[in-house]
Short mmCIF file of C-alpha atoms in Angstrom, two decimals:
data_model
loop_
_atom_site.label_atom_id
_atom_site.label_comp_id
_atom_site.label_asym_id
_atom_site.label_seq_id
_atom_site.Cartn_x
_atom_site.Cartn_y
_atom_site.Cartn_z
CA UNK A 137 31.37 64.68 -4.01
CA UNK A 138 33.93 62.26 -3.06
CA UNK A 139 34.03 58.69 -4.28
CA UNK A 140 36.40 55.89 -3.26
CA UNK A 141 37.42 53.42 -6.38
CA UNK A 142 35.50 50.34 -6.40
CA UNK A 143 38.96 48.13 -5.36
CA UNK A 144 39.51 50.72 -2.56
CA UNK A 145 42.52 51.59 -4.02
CA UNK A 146 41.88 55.43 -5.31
CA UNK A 147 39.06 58.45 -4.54
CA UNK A 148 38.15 60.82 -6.83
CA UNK A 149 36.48 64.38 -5.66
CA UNK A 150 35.53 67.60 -6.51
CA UNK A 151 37.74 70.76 -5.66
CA UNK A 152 37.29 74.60 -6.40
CA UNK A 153 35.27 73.30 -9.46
CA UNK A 154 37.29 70.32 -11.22
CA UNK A 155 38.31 66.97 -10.08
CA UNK A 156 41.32 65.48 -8.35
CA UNK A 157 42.16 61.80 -7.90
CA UNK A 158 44.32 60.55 -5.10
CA UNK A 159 45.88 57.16 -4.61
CA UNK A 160 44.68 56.21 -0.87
CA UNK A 161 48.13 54.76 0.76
CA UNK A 162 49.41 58.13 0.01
CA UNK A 163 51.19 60.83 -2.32
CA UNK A 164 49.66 64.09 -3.78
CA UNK A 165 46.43 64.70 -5.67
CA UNK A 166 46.78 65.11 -9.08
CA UNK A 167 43.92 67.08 -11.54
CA UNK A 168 41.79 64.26 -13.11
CA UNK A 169 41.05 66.46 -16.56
CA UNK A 170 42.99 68.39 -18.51
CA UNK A 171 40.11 71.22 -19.21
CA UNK A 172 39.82 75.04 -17.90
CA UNK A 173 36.26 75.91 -19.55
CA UNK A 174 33.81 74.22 -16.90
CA UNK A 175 33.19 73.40 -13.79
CA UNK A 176 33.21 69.57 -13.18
CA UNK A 177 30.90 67.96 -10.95
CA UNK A 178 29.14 65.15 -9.10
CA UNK A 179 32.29 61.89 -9.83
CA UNK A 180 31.25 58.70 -10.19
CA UNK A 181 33.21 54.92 -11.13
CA UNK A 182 32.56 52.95 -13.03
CA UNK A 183 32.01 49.10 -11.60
CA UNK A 184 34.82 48.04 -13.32
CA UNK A 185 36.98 51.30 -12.21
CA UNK A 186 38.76 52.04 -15.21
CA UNK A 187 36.28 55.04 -16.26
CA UNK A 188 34.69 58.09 -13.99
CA UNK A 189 31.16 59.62 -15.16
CA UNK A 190 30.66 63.33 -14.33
CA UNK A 191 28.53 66.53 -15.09
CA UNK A 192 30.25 69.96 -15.91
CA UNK A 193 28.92 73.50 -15.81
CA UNK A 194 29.05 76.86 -18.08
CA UNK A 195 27.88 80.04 -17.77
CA UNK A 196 28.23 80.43 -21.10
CA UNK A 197 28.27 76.61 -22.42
CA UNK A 198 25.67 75.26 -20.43
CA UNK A 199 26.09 71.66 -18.95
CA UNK A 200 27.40 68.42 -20.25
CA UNK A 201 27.59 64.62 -18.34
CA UNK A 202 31.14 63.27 -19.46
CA UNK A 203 33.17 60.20 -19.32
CA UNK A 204 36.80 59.91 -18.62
CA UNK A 205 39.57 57.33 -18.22
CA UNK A 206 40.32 56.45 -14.40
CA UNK A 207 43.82 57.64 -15.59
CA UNK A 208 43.25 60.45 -16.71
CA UNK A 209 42.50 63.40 -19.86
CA UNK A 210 40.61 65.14 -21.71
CA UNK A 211 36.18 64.22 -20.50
CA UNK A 212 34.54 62.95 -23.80
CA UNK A 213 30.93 64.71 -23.83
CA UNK A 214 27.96 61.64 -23.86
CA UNK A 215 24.94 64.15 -23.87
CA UNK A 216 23.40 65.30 -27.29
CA UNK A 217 22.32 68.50 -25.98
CA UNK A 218 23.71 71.18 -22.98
CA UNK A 219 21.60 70.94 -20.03
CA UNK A 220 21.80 71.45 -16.36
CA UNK A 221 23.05 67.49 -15.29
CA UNK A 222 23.32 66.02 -11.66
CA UNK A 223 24.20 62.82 -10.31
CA UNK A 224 25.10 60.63 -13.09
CA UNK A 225 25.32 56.56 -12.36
CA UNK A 226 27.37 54.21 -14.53
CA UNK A 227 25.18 50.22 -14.90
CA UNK A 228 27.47 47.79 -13.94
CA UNK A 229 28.25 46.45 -17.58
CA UNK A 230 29.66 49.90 -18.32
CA UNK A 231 27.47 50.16 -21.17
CA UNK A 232 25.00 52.89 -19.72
CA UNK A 233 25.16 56.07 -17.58
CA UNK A 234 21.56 57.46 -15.83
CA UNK A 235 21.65 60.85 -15.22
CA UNK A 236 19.24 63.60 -13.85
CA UNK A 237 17.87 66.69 -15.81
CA UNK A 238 17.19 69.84 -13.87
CA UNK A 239 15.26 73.30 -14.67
CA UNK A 240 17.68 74.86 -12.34
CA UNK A 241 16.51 78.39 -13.75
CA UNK A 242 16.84 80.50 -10.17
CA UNK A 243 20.49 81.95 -11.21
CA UNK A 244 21.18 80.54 -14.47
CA UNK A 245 18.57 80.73 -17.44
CA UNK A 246 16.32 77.84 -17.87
CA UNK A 247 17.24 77.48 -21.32
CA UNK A 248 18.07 73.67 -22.18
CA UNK A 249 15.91 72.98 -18.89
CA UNK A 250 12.33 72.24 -20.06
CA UNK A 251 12.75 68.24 -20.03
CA UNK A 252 13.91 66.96 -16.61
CA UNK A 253 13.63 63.67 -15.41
CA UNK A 254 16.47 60.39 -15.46
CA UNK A 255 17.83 59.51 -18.61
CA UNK A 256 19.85 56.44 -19.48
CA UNK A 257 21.96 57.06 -22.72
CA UNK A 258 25.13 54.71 -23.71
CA UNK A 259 28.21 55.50 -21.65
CA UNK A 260 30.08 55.97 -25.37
CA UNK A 261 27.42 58.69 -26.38
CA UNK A 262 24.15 59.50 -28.20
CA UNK A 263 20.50 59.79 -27.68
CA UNK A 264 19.45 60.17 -24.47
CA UNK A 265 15.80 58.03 -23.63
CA UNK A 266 13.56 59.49 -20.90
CA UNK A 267 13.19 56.74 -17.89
CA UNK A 268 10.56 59.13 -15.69
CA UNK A 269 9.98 63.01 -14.71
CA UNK A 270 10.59 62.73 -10.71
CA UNK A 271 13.40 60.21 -10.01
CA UNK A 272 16.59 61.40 -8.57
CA UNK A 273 19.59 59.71 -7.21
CA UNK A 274 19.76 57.06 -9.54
CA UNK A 275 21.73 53.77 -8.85
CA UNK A 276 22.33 50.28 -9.53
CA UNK A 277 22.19 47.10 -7.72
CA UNK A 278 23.50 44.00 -10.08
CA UNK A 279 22.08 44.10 -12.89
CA UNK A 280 22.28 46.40 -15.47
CA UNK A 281 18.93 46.64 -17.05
CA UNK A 282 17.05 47.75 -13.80
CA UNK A 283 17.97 51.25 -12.43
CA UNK A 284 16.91 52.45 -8.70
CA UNK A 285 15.81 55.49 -7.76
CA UNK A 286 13.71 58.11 -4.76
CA UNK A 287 11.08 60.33 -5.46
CA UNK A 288 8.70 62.09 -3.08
CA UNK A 289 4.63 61.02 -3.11
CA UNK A 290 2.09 62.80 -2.49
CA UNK A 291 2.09 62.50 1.54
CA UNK A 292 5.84 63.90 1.34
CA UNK A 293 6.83 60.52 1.71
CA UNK A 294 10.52 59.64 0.29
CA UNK A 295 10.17 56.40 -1.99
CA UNK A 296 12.37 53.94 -2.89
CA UNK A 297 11.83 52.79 -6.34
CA UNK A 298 13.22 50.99 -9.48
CA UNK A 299 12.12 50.33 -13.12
CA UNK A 300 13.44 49.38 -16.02
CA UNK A 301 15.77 51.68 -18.36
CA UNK A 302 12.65 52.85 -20.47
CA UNK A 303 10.55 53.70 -17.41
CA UNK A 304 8.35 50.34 -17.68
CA UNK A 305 7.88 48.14 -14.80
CA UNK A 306 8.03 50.10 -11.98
CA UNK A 307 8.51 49.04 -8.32
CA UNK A 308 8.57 50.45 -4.84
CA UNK A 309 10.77 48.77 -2.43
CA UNK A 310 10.54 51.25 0.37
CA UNK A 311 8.58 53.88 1.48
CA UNK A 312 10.04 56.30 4.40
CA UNK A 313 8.18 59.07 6.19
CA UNK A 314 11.51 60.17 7.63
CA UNK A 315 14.36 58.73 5.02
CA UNK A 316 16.61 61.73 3.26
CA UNK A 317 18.51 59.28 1.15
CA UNK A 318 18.94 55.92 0.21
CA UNK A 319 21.55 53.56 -1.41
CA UNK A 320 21.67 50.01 -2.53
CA UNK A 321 24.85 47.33 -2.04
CA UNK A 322 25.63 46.43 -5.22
CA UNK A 323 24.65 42.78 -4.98
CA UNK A 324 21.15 44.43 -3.98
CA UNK A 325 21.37 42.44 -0.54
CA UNK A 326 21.22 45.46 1.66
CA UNK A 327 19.88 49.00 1.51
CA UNK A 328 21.20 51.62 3.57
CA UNK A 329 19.47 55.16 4.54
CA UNK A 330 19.96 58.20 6.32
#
């Protein structure tokens, strides 16, 4: 889970469990958080990269998805409720992070697991709204309303799809027999896929 900065500048990764951040002409890492009590996951900028999105993991606690300064401290908590969190996406007004929900109950209990699905809630906190059941990797292009998305069809097909944040208006854009992943520039000119 590495991500450079969006001015090229800095990268931010995952390590034995927490997060590091690096300036890329050179010195040492340095811890991103101050926390011992979770596992930290899954980094992500912000557009305007002065704040990083992430998910963290308890045994005991459960999951959170977090936002913290670029420079550093203590993660504030944005979900309501624990949960098992991946992949969290910040629009690019900063206003909104879209995360994904997981059951995840194979090793840990699937407590806090029955409601899975992407979920847009306010990058400062509160309730979390539903946007679909089967989207993963979520992501933006330019604007900040519309949120983009793969799922899997029926003919084990890997979509490309978008929709606004309350799960209205849906769209495929491109439909893959063969595509793992998929992401979108930012100015939505290009889409790239592995």
């Amino acid at each position: 889970w590495t991500e450079v900065s969006p001015k090229g500048d800095k990268v931010v990764y995952q390590a034995l469990g927490k997060l590091w951040i690096k300036d890329l002409a050179g010195g040492a890492p340095r811890r991103l958080t101050r926390q011992t009590g979770h596992d930290e996951y899954y980094p992500t900028w912000s557009r305007d990269g002065k704040s990083i999105a992430y998910t963290t993991w308890s045994d005991a606690d459960y999951g959170s998805v977090r936002v913290v300064s670029a420079s550093g401290g203590e993660g504030k908590v944005i979900t309501a409720q624990p949960g098992h969190y991946l992949e969290p996406a910040f629009s690019p007004d900063g206003k909104t992070v879209v995360y994904r929900a997981v059951t995840d109950g194979y090793l840990p209990p699937a407590i806090w697991g029955r409601n899975t699905g992407l979920f847009a809630v306010p990058s400062r906190g509160g309730a979390s709204v539903k946007i679909n059941k089967d989207g993963l990797q979520p992501q933006f292009g330019k604007a900040s309303d519309r949120v983009y998305f793969m799922t899997s069809d029926d003919d084990d097909k890997r979509a490309f799809k978008s929709s606004r944040l309350d799960g209205s208006d849906v769209r495929t854009h491109l439909l893959s027999e063969f595509a793992a992943e998929y992401a979108l520039s930012p100015d939505e000119s290009f889409v790239a896929w592995t």
